[in-house]
């Protein structure tokens, strides 16, 4: 099975968003990763629902939303209305994570939980069976184009062990500083899904870059 690839729209050219989305749609990309930021949970603001609601009209690809916001439970309805397949919420942003996860599922989406680089994988021990996916951040969230944090490979391996031990079918997604080199190590450690922003959009041939990531 090939590696699932979810290019991050954050690195697209926002003046030519339709062109870039159509390129992703033509490509072998499996999903489109959408980074939603609030300037509070992370020190940056990206785009929100008006943009997502427009772009979903021009793509057939499943949407993988990554909410880098405080109180993501306030926006479950809005995310569901975009037709998103996955809703990723940060472990660090949810006091009542179990409730948020159940609400996401009730609204017909696949719940996923994201861990910042400093958050240990073992904190997911109890919630794991309720999740479709875990997203491990391999940079501090908020910006594209940052350097890959090496310890992420170890976290992938630890999470893989936990998944095998609990016998769940949870996917492992990794986000931040992913390229062919780091991607190879992540897949070897057990990653199922690679998010890539700069690597895809700054390459001369983004469709080929996506193909190469899928072949890892
Ligand atoms: C960072 C975002 C990422 C970002 C990755 O906060 O969650 O999805 O777009 O960008 P690259 O691949 O450039 O590190
Ligand atoms: Zn992301």
Coordinates of N, CA and C and ligand atoms in Angstrom, one line a residue:
X1 N 0.8 -1.2 0.0 CA 0.0 0.0 0.0 C 0.9 1.3 0.0
X2 N 0.5 2.3 -0.8 CA 1.3 3.4 -0.8 C 1.0 4.3 0.4
X3 N 2.0 5.2 0.7 CA 1.9 6.1 1.8 C 0.8 7.2 1.4
X4 N -0.1 7.5 2.4 CA -1.1 8.5 2.1 C -0.4 9.9 2.2
X5 N -0.7 10.7 1.2 CA -0.1 12.0 1.2 C -1.1 13.1 1.2
X6 N -1.0 14.0 2.1 CA -1.9 15.2 2.3 C -1.1 16.5 2.2
X7 N -1.0 17.0 1.0 CA -0.3 18.3 0.8 C -1.1 19.4 1.6
X8 N -0.2 20.3 2.3 CA -0.8 21.3 3.1 C -1.0 22.6 2.2
X9 N -2.2 23.1 2.2 CA -2.5 24.3 1.4 C -1.8 25.5 1.9
X10 N -1.3 25.5 3.1 CA -0.7 26.7 3.7 C 0.5 27.2 2.8
X11 N 1.1 26.3 2.1 CA 2.2 26.7 1.3 C 1.8 27.0 -0.2
X12 N 0.5 27.0 -0.5 CA 0.1 27.3 -1.8 C 0.2 28.8 -2.0
X13 N 0.0 29.2 -3.3 CA 0.0 30.7 -3.6 C -1.4 31.2 -3.5
X14 N -1.7 31.9 -2.4 CA -3.1 32.4 -2.1 C -3.6 33.3 -3.2
X15 N -2.8 33.9 -4.0 CA -3.3 34.7 -5.1 C -3.8 33.8 -6.3
X16 N -3.3 32.6 -6.2 CA -3.7 31.6 -7.3 C -4.2 30.3 -6.7
X17 N -5.1 30.5 -5.7 CA -5.5 29.3 -5.0 C -6.3 28.3 -5.8
X18 N -7.1 28.8 -6.7 CA -7.8 27.9 -7.6 C -6.9 27.0 -8.4
X19 N -5.9 27.7 -9.0 CA -4.9 27.0 -9.8 C -4.2 25.9 -9.0
X20 N -3.8 26.3 -7.8 CA -3.1 25.3 -6.9 C -4.0 24.1 -6.5
X21 N -5.3 24.5 -6.2 CA -6.2 23.4 -5.8 C -6.5 22.5 -6.9
X22 N -6.6 23.0 -8.1 CA -6.9 22.2 -9.3 C -5.6 21.3 -9.6
X23 N -4.5 21.8 -9.3 CA -3.2 21.0 -9.5 C -3.3 19.8 -8.5
X24 N -3.7 20.1 -7.2 CA -3.7 19.0 -6.2 C -4.8 18.0 -6.6
X25 N -5.9 18.5 -7.2 CA -7.0 17.6 -7.6 C -6.6 16.7 -8.7
X26 N -5.7 17.2 -9.6 CA -5.2 16.4 -10.7 C -4.2 15.4 -10.2
X27 N -3.5 15.8 -9.2 CA -2.3 15.0 -8.7 C -2.8 13.7 -8.0
X28 N -1.8 12.9 -7.6 CA -2.1 11.7 -6.9 C -2.3 11.9 -5.4
X29 N -2.3 13.2 -5.0 CA -2.6 13.5 -3.5 C -3.8 12.8 -3.1
X30 N -3.7 12.2 -1.8 CA -4.9 11.4 -1.3 C -5.9 12.4 -0.7
X31 N -5.4 13.3 0.1 CA -6.2 14.3 0.8 C -5.6 15.7 0.6
X32 N -6.4 16.7 1.0 CA -5.9 18.0 1.1 C -5.9 18.4 2.6
X33 N -4.7 18.9 3.1 CA -4.6 19.2 4.5 C -4.8 20.7 4.7
X34 N -5.7 21.1 5.6 CA -6.1 22.5 5.7 C -5.8 23.0 7.2
X35 N -4.9 24.0 7.2 CA -4.4 24.5 8.5 C -5.2 25.7 9.0
X36 N -5.9 25.6 10.0 CA -6.8 26.7 10.5 C -6.2 27.2 11.8
X37 N -5.8 28.5 11.8 CA -5.1 29.0 13.0 C -5.8 30.3 13.5
X38 N -5.7 30.5 14.8 CA -6.5 31.6 15.4 C -5.6 32.7 16.0
X39 N -4.3 32.6 15.9 CA -3.5 33.7 16.5 C -3.5 33.6 18.0
X40 N -4.1 32.6 18.7 CA -4.1 32.5 20.1 C -3.4 31.1 20.5
X41 N -4.0 30.0 19.9 CA -3.3 28.7 20.2 C -1.9 28.7 19.6
X42 N -1.8 29.3 18.4 CA -0.5 29.4 17.7 C -0.3 30.9 17.3
X43 N 0.9 31.3 17.2 CA 1.2 32.7 16.9 C 1.1 33.1 15.5
X44 N 0.0 32.7 14.9 CA -0.2 33.0 13.4 C -1.7 32.9 13.1
X45 N -2.1 33.5 12.1 CA -3.5 33.4 11.6 C -3.5 32.9 10.1
X46 N -4.2 31.9 9.8 CA -4.2 31.5 8.4 C -5.5 31.8 7.6
X47 N -6.3 30.9 7.4 CA -7.5 31.1 6.7 C -8.7 30.4 7.4
X48 N -9.9 30.7 7.1 CA -11.0 30.2 7.8 C -12.1 29.6 6.9
X49 N -13.3 29.5 7.4 CA -14.4 28.8 6.7 C -14.8 29.4 5.4
X50 N -14.8 30.7 5.2 CA -15.2 31.3 3.9 C -14.3 30.7 2.8
X51 N -13.0 30.6 3.1 CA -12.1 30.1 2.1 C -12.3 28.6 1.8
X52 N -12.5 27.8 2.9 CA -12.7 26.4 2.8 C -14.0 26.1 2.1
X53 N -15.0 26.8 2.4 CA -16.3 26.6 1.7 C -16.3 26.9 0.2
X54 N -15.4 27.8 -0.2 CA -15.2 28.0 -1.6 C -14.4 26.9 -2.3
X55 N -13.3 26.6 -1.6 CA -12.4 25.6 -2.3 C -13.0 24.2 -2.4
X56 N -13.9 23.8 -1.5 CA -14.4 22.5 -1.5 C -15.3 22.3 -2.8
X57 N -15.6 23.4 -3.4 CA -16.4 23.4 -4.7 C -15.6 23.0 -5.9
X58 N -14.3 23.1 -5.7 CA -13.4 22.8 -6.9 C -12.5 21.6 -6.7
X59 N -12.7 20.9 -5.6 CA -11.9 19.7 -5.4 C -12.8 18.5 -5.0
X60 N -12.4 17.3 -5.4 CA -13.0 16.1 -5.1 C -12.3 15.4 -3.9
X61 N -11.1 15.9 -3.6 CA -10.3 15.2 -2.6 C -10.9 15.4 -1.2
X62 N -10.7 14.3 -0.4 CA -11.1 14.4 1.0 C -10.4 15.5 1.8
X63 N -11.0 16.2 2.6 CA -10.4 17.4 3.3 C -10.0 16.9 4.7
X64 N -8.7 17.2 5.1 CA -8.1 16.8 6.4 C -7.9 18.2 7.1
X65 N -8.8 18.5 8.0 CA -8.7 19.8 8.7 C -7.9 19.7 10.0
X66 N -7.0 20.7 10.2 CA -6.1 20.7 11.3 C -6.4 22.0 12.1
X67 N -7.1 21.9 13.2 CA -7.6 23.1 13.9 C -6.5 23.5 14.9
X68 N -5.8 24.5 14.6 CA -4.8 25.1 15.6 C -5.5 26.3 16.3
X69 N -6.5 26.0 17.1 CA -7.3 27.0 17.7 C -7.6 26.6 19.1
X70 N -7.9 27.6 20.0 CA -8.4 27.2 21.3 C -9.9 26.9 21.2
X71 N -10.4 26.1 22.0 CA -11.8 25.7 22.1 C -12.3 25.3 20.7
X72 N -11.7 24.3 20.1 CA -12.1 23.8 18.8 C -13.6 23.3 18.8
X73 N -14.1 22.9 20.0 CA -15.4 22.3 20.1 C -16.5 23.4 19.6
X74 N -16.1 24.6 19.6 CA -17.1 25.7 19.2 C -17.3 25.6 17.7
X75 N -16.4 25.0 17.0 CA -16.5 25.0 15.5 C -16.8 23.7 14.8
X76 N -17.2 22.7 15.6 CA -17.4 21.4 15.0 C -18.5 21.5 13.9
X77 N -19.6 22.2 14.2 CA -20.6 22.3 13.1 C -20.1 23.0 11.9
X78 N -19.3 24.0 12.0 CA -18.8 24.7 10.9 C -17.8 23.8 10.1
X79 N -17.0 23.0 10.8 CA -16.1 22.1 10.1 C -16.9 21.0 9.4
X80 N -17.9 20.5 10.0 CA -18.8 19.5 9.4 C -19.4 20.0 8.2
X81 N -19.9 21.3 8.2 CA -20.6 21.9 7.1 C -19.6 22.0 5.8
X82 N -18.3 22.0 6.0 CA -17.4 22.1 4.9 C -17.4 20.8 4.2
X83 N -17.9 19.7 4.8 CA -17.8 18.4 4.2 C -16.5 17.7 4.5
X84 N -15.7 18.2 5.5 CA -14.4 17.7 5.8 C -14.6 16.2 6.3
X85 N -13.6 15.4 5.9 CA -13.5 14.0 6.3 C -12.9 13.9 7.7
X86 N -11.8 14.5 7.9 CA -11.1 14.5 9.2 C -11.2 15.8 9.9
X87 N -11.4 15.8 11.2 CA -11.2 17.0 12.1 C -10.2 16.7 13.1
X88 N -9.0 17.3 13.0 CA -7.9 17.2 13.9 C -8.0 18.3 15.0
X89 N -8.1 17.9 16.3 CA -8.0 18.9 17.3 C -6.8 18.7 18.2
X90 N -6.2 19.7 18.7 CA -5.0 19.5 19.5 C -5.4 19.0 20.9
X91 N -4.6 18.0 21.3 CA -4.7 17.5 22.7 C -4.6 18.7 23.7
X92 N -3.6 19.6 23.4 CA -3.3 20.7 24.3 C -4.4 21.7 24.4
X93 N -5.4 21.7 23.4 CA -6.4 22.7 23.4 C -7.8 22.2 24.0
X94 N -7.8 20.9 24.4 CA -9.1 20.4 24.8 C -9.0 19.8 26.2
X95 N -9.8 20.5 27.1 CA -9.8 20.0 28.5 C -10.7 18.7 28.5
X96 N -11.8 18.7 27.8 CA -12.7 17.6 27.7 C -12.5 16.9 26.4
X97 N -11.4 16.3 26.2 CA -11.0 15.7 24.9 C -12.0 14.6 24.5
X98 N -12.4 13.8 25.4 CA -13.3 12.7 25.1 C -14.6 13.2 24.5
X99 N -15.1 14.2 25.2 CA -16.4 14.8 24.7 C -16.3 15.3 23.3
X100 N -15.2 16.1 23.1 CA -14.9 16.7 21.7 C -14.9 15.6 20.7
X101 N -14.2 14.5 21.0 CA -14.0 13.4 20.0 C -15.4 12.8 19.7
X102 N -16.2 12.6 20.7 CA -17.5 12.0 20.4 C -18.4 12.9 19.6
X103 N -18.3 14.2 19.9 CA -19.1 15.2 19.1 C -18.7 15.2 17.6
X104 N -17.3 15.2 17.4 CA -16.9 15.2 16.0 C -17.5 14.0 15.3
X105 N -17.4 12.8 15.9 CA -18.0 11.6 15.3 C -19.5 11.7 15.1
X106 N -20.2 12.3 16.0 CA -21.6 12.5 15.9 C -22.0 13.3 14.7
X107 N -21.1 14.3 14.4 CA -21.3 15.1 13.2 C -20.9 14.5 11.9
X108 N -20.5 13.2 12.0 CA -20.2 12.5 10.7 C -18.8 12.6 10.3
X109 N -17.9 13.2 11.1 CA -16.5 13.3 10.7 C -15.6 12.2 11.4
X110 N -14.4 12.0 10.9 CA -13.5 11.1 11.6 C -12.7 11.9 12.6
X111 N -12.7 11.6 13.9 CA -12.0 12.3 14.8 C -10.5 12.0 14.9
X112 N -9.7 13.0 14.9 CA -8.2 12.8 15.0 C -7.7 13.8 16.1
X113 N -6.7 13.3 16.8 CA -6.1 14.2 17.8 C -4.6 14.5 17.5
X114 N -4.2 15.7 17.7 CA -2.9 16.2 17.3 C -2.1 16.5 18.6
X115 N -0.8 16.0 18.5 CA 0.1 16.3 19.6 C 1.2 17.3 19.2
X116 N 1.4 18.3 20.0 CA 2.6 19.2 19.8 C 3.9 18.4 20.1
X117 N 5.0 18.9 19.6 CA 6.2 18.2 19.8 C 6.6 17.8 21.2
X118 N 6.1 18.6 22.2 CA 6.5 18.3 23.6 C 5.6 17.3 24.3
X119 N 4.4 17.0 23.7 CA 3.4 16.2 24.3 C 3.7 14.7 24.1
X120 N 3.9 14.0 25.2 CA 4.2 12.5 25.1 C 3.0 11.7 24.5
X121 N 3.4 10.8 23.7 CA 2.5 9.9 23.0 C 1.6 9.1 24.1
X122 N 2.2 8.8 25.2 CA 1.6 7.9 26.2 C 0.3 8.6 26.7
X123 N 0.1 9.9 26.6 CA -1.1 10.5 27.1 C -2.3 10.1 26.3
X124 N -2.1 9.4 25.2 CA -3.2 9.0 24.3 C -3.7 7.6 24.7
X125 N -3.0 7.0 25.6 CA -3.3 5.6 26.0 C -4.8 5.3 26.1
X126 N -5.6 6.2 26.8 CA -7.0 5.9 27.1 C -7.9 6.3 25.9
X127 N -7.5 7.3 25.1 CA -8.4 7.8 24.1 C -8.2 7.1 22.7
X128 N -7.1 6.4 22.6 CA -6.7 5.8 21.3 C -7.8 5.0 20.6
X129 N -8.6 4.2 21.3 CA -9.6 3.4 20.6 C -10.7 4.2 20.0
X130 N -10.8 5.5 20.5 CA -11.9 6.4 19.9 C -11.4 7.2 18.7
X131 N -10.2 7.0 18.4 CA -9.6 7.9 17.3 C -9.4 7.2 16.0
X132 N -9.7 7.9 14.9 CA -9.4 7.4 13.6 C -7.9 7.6 13.2
X133 N -7.4 8.7 13.8 CA -6.0 9.1 13.4 C -5.4 9.9 14.5
X134 N -4.1 9.8 14.6 CA -3.3 10.7 15.5 C -2.4 11.4 14.6
X135 N -2.3 12.8 14.8 CA -1.4 13.6 14.1 C -0.3 14.1 15.0
X136 N 0.9 13.6 14.7 CA 2.1 14.0 15.4 C 2.7 15.2 14.8
X137 N 2.8 16.4 15.5 CA 3.5 17.5 14.9 C 5.0 17.3 15.0
X138 N 5.7 17.5 13.9 CA 7.1 17.4 13.8 C 7.8 18.7 13.7
X139 N 7.0 19.8 13.9 CA 7.5 21.2 14.1 C 6.5 21.8 15.1
X140 N 6.9 22.9 15.7 CA 5.9 23.6 16.5 C 4.9 24.3 15.6
X141 N 3.6 24.0 15.8 CA 2.6 24.4 14.9 C 2.5 26.0 14.7
X142 N 2.1 26.4 13.6 CA 1.9 27.8 13.3 C 2.5 28.3 12.0
X143 N 3.5 27.7 11.5 CA 4.2 28.1 10.3 C 4.7 27.0 9.5
X144 N 4.7 27.2 8.2 CA 5.2 26.3 7.2 C 6.7 26.5 7.1
X145 N 7.4 25.6 6.5 CA 8.8 25.8 6.2 C 9.8 25.7 7.4
X146 N 9.4 25.1 8.5 CA 10.3 25.0 9.6 C 11.1 23.7 9.5
X147 N 12.1 23.6 10.4 CA 13.0 22.5 10.4 C 12.4 21.3 11.2
X148 N 12.5 20.1 10.6 CA 11.9 18.9 11.2 C 12.6 18.6 12.6
X149 N 11.8 18.3 13.6 CA 12.3 17.9 14.9 C 12.5 16.4 14.9
X150 N 13.8 16.1 15.1 CA 14.2 14.7 14.9 C 13.6 13.7 15.8
X151 N 13.2 14.1 17.0 CA 12.6 13.2 18.0 C 11.3 12.7 17.5
X152 N 10.7 13.3 16.5 CA 9.4 12.9 16.0 C 9.4 11.4 15.5
X153 N 10.5 11.0 15.0 CA 10.6 9.6 14.5 C 10.4 8.6 15.6
X154 N 11.0 8.9 16.8 CA 10.9 8.1 17.9 C 9.4 8.1 18.4
X155 N 8.8 9.2 18.3 CA 7.4 9.3 18.8 C 6.5 8.4 17.8
X156 N 6.8 8.4 16.6 CA 6.0 7.6 15.6 C 6.2 6.1 16.0
X157 N 7.4 5.7 16.3 CA 7.6 4.3 16.7 C 6.9 4.0 18.0
X158 N 6.9 4.9 18.9 CA 6.2 4.6 20.2 C 4.7 4.5 20.0
X159 N 4.2 5.4 19.2 CA 2.7 5.4 18.9 C 2.4 4.1 18.1
X160 N 3.2 3.7 17.2 CA 2.9 2.5 16.4 C 2.9 1.3 17.4
X161 N 3.8 1.2 18.3 CA 3.8 0.2 19.3 C 2.5 0.1 20.1
X162 N 2.0 1.3 20.5 CA 0.8 1.4 21.3 C -0.4 1.0 20.5
X163 N -0.4 1.3 19.2 CA -1.5 0.9 18.3 C -1.5 -0.6 18.1
X164 N -0.4 -1.2 18.0 CA -0.3 -2.6 17.8 C -0.7 -3.4 19.1
X165 N -0.3 -2.8 20.2 CA -0.6 -3.4 21.5 C -2.1 -3.4 21.8
X166 N -2.7 -2.2 21.4 CA -4.2 -2.1 21.7 C -5.0 -2.7 20.5
X167 N -4.3 -3.1 19.4 CA -4.9 -3.6 18.3 C -6.0 -2.7 17.7
X168 N -5.7 -1.5 17.5 CA -6.7 -0.5 16.9 C -6.2 -0.3 15.4
X169 N -7.0 0.4 14.6 CA -6.6 0.6 13.3 C -6.3 2.1 13.0
X170 N -5.9 2.8 14.1 CA -5.6 4.2 14.1 C -4.5 4.5 13.1
X171 N -4.7 5.6 12.3 CA -3.7 6.0 11.4 C -2.7 6.9 12.1
X172 N -1.4 6.9 11.7 CA -0.5 7.8 12.2 C -0.1 8.8 11.1
X173 N -0.4 10.1 11.4 CA -0.1 11.2 10.4 C 1.0 12.1 11.0
X174 N 1.9 12.6 10.2 CA 3.0 13.4 10.7 C 3.0 14.7 9.8
X175 N 3.2 15.9 10.5 CA 3.1 17.2 9.9 C 4.2 18.1 10.3
X176 N 5.0 18.6 9.3 CA 6.0 19.6 9.6 C 7.4 19.1 9.2
X177 N 7.9 19.9 8.2 CA 9.3 19.6 7.8 C 9.4 18.3 7.0
X178 N 8.3 17.8 6.4 CA 8.4 16.5 5.7 C 8.9 16.7 4.3
X179 N 9.9 15.9 4.0 CA 10.5 15.9 2.6 C 10.8 14.4 2.4
X180 N 11.5 14.1 1.3 CA 11.8 12.7 1.0 C 12.6 12.0 2.0
X181 N 13.6 12.8 2.6 CA 14.5 12.2 3.6 C 13.8 11.9 4.9
X182 N 13.1 13.0 5.4 CA 12.4 12.8 6.7 C 11.2 11.8 6.5
X183 N 10.6 12.0 5.4 CA 9.4 11.1 5.1 C 9.8 9.6 5.1
X184 N 11.0 9.3 4.5 CA 11.5 7.9 4.5 C 11.6 7.4 5.9
X185 N 12.2 8.2 6.8 CA 12.4 7.7 8.2 C 11.1 7.6 8.9
X186 N 10.1 8.5 8.6 CA 8.8 8.4 9.3 C 8.1 7.2 8.9
X187 N 8.1 6.9 7.6 CA 7.4 5.7 7.1 C 8.0 4.5 7.7
X188 N 9.3 4.4 7.7 CA 10.0 3.3 8.3 C 9.6 3.0 9.7
X189 N 9.4 4.2 10.4 CA 9.0 4.1 11.9 C 7.5 3.7 12.1
X190 N 6.7 3.8 11.0 CA 5.3 3.4 11.1 C 4.3 4.4 10.7
X191 N 4.7 5.6 10.1 CA 3.8 6.6 9.7 C 3.0 6.1 8.5
X192 N 1.6 6.5 8.5 CA 0.8 6.1 7.4 C 0.5 7.3 6.5
X193 N 0.5 8.5 7.1 CA 0.1 9.7 6.4 C 1.2 10.8 6.5
X194 N 1.6 11.3 5.4 CA 2.6 12.4 5.4 C 1.9 13.7 5.0
X195 N 2.0 14.8 5.8 CA 1.6 16.1 5.4 C 2.8 16.8 4.9
X196 N 2.7 17.5 3.7 CA 3.8 18.3 3.2 C 3.4 19.5 2.6
X197 N 3.9 20.7 3.1 CA 3.6 22.0 2.5 C 4.7 22.4 1.6
X198 N 5.8 23.0 2.2 CA 6.9 23.6 1.4 C 7.5 22.6 0.4
X199 N 7.6 21.3 0.9 CA 8.3 20.4 0.0 C 7.5 20.2 -1.3
X200 N 6.2 20.2 -1.2 CA 5.4 20.0 -2.4 C 5.4 21.3 -3.3
X201 N 5.0 22.4 -2.6 CA 4.8 23.7 -3.4 C 6.0 24.4 -3.8
X202 N 7.2 24.1 -3.1 CA 8.4 24.8 -3.6 C 9.2 23.9 -4.6
X203 N 8.7 22.7 -4.9 CA 9.4 21.9 -5.8 C 9.0 22.3 -7.2
X204 N 9.9 22.1 -8.2 CA 9.6 22.5 -9.5 C 8.4 21.8 -10.2
X205 N 8.3 20.5 -9.7 CA 7.1 19.8 -10.2 C 6.4 19.2 -9.0
X206 N 5.4 19.9 -8.5 CA 4.7 19.5 -7.3 C 4.0 18.1 -7.5
X207 N 3.5 17.9 -8.7 CA 2.8 16.6 -8.9 C 3.8 15.4 -8.7
X208 N 5.0 15.6 -9.2 CA 6.0 14.6 -9.1 C 6.4 14.5 -7.7
X209 N 6.5 15.6 -6.9 CA 6.9 15.5 -5.5 C 5.9 14.7 -4.7
X210 N 4.6 14.9 -5.1 CA 3.6 14.1 -4.4 C 3.7 12.6 -4.7
X211 N 4.0 12.3 -6.0 CA 4.2 10.9 -6.4 C 5.3 10.3 -5.6
X212 N 6.4 11.1 -5.5 CA 7.6 10.5 -4.8 C 7.3 10.2 -3.3
X213 N 6.6 11.1 -2.7 CA 6.2 10.9 -1.3 C 5.3 9.7 -1.2
X214 N 4.4 9.5 -2.1 CA 3.5 8.3 -2.0 C 4.3 7.0 -2.2
X215 N 5.4 7.1 -2.9 CA 6.1 5.9 -3.2 C 7.1 5.5 -2.0
X216 N 7.1 6.3 -1.0 CA 8.0 6.0 0.2 C 7.5 4.8 0.9
Ligands
LIG1 C1 2.2 23.9 10.6 C2 1.2 23.3 9.8 C3 1.7 22.4 8.7 C4 2.5 23.2 7.7 C5 3.6 22.2 7.2 O1 1.6 24.6 11.7 O2 0.4 22.4 10.6 O3 0.6 21.7 8.1 O4 1.8 23.6 6.6 O5 4.4 22.9 6.4 P1 5.8 22.3 6.0 O6 5.6 21.0 5.2 O7 6.4 23.4 5.1 O8 6.7 22.1 7.2
LIG2 ZN1 -1.1 21.0 9.7

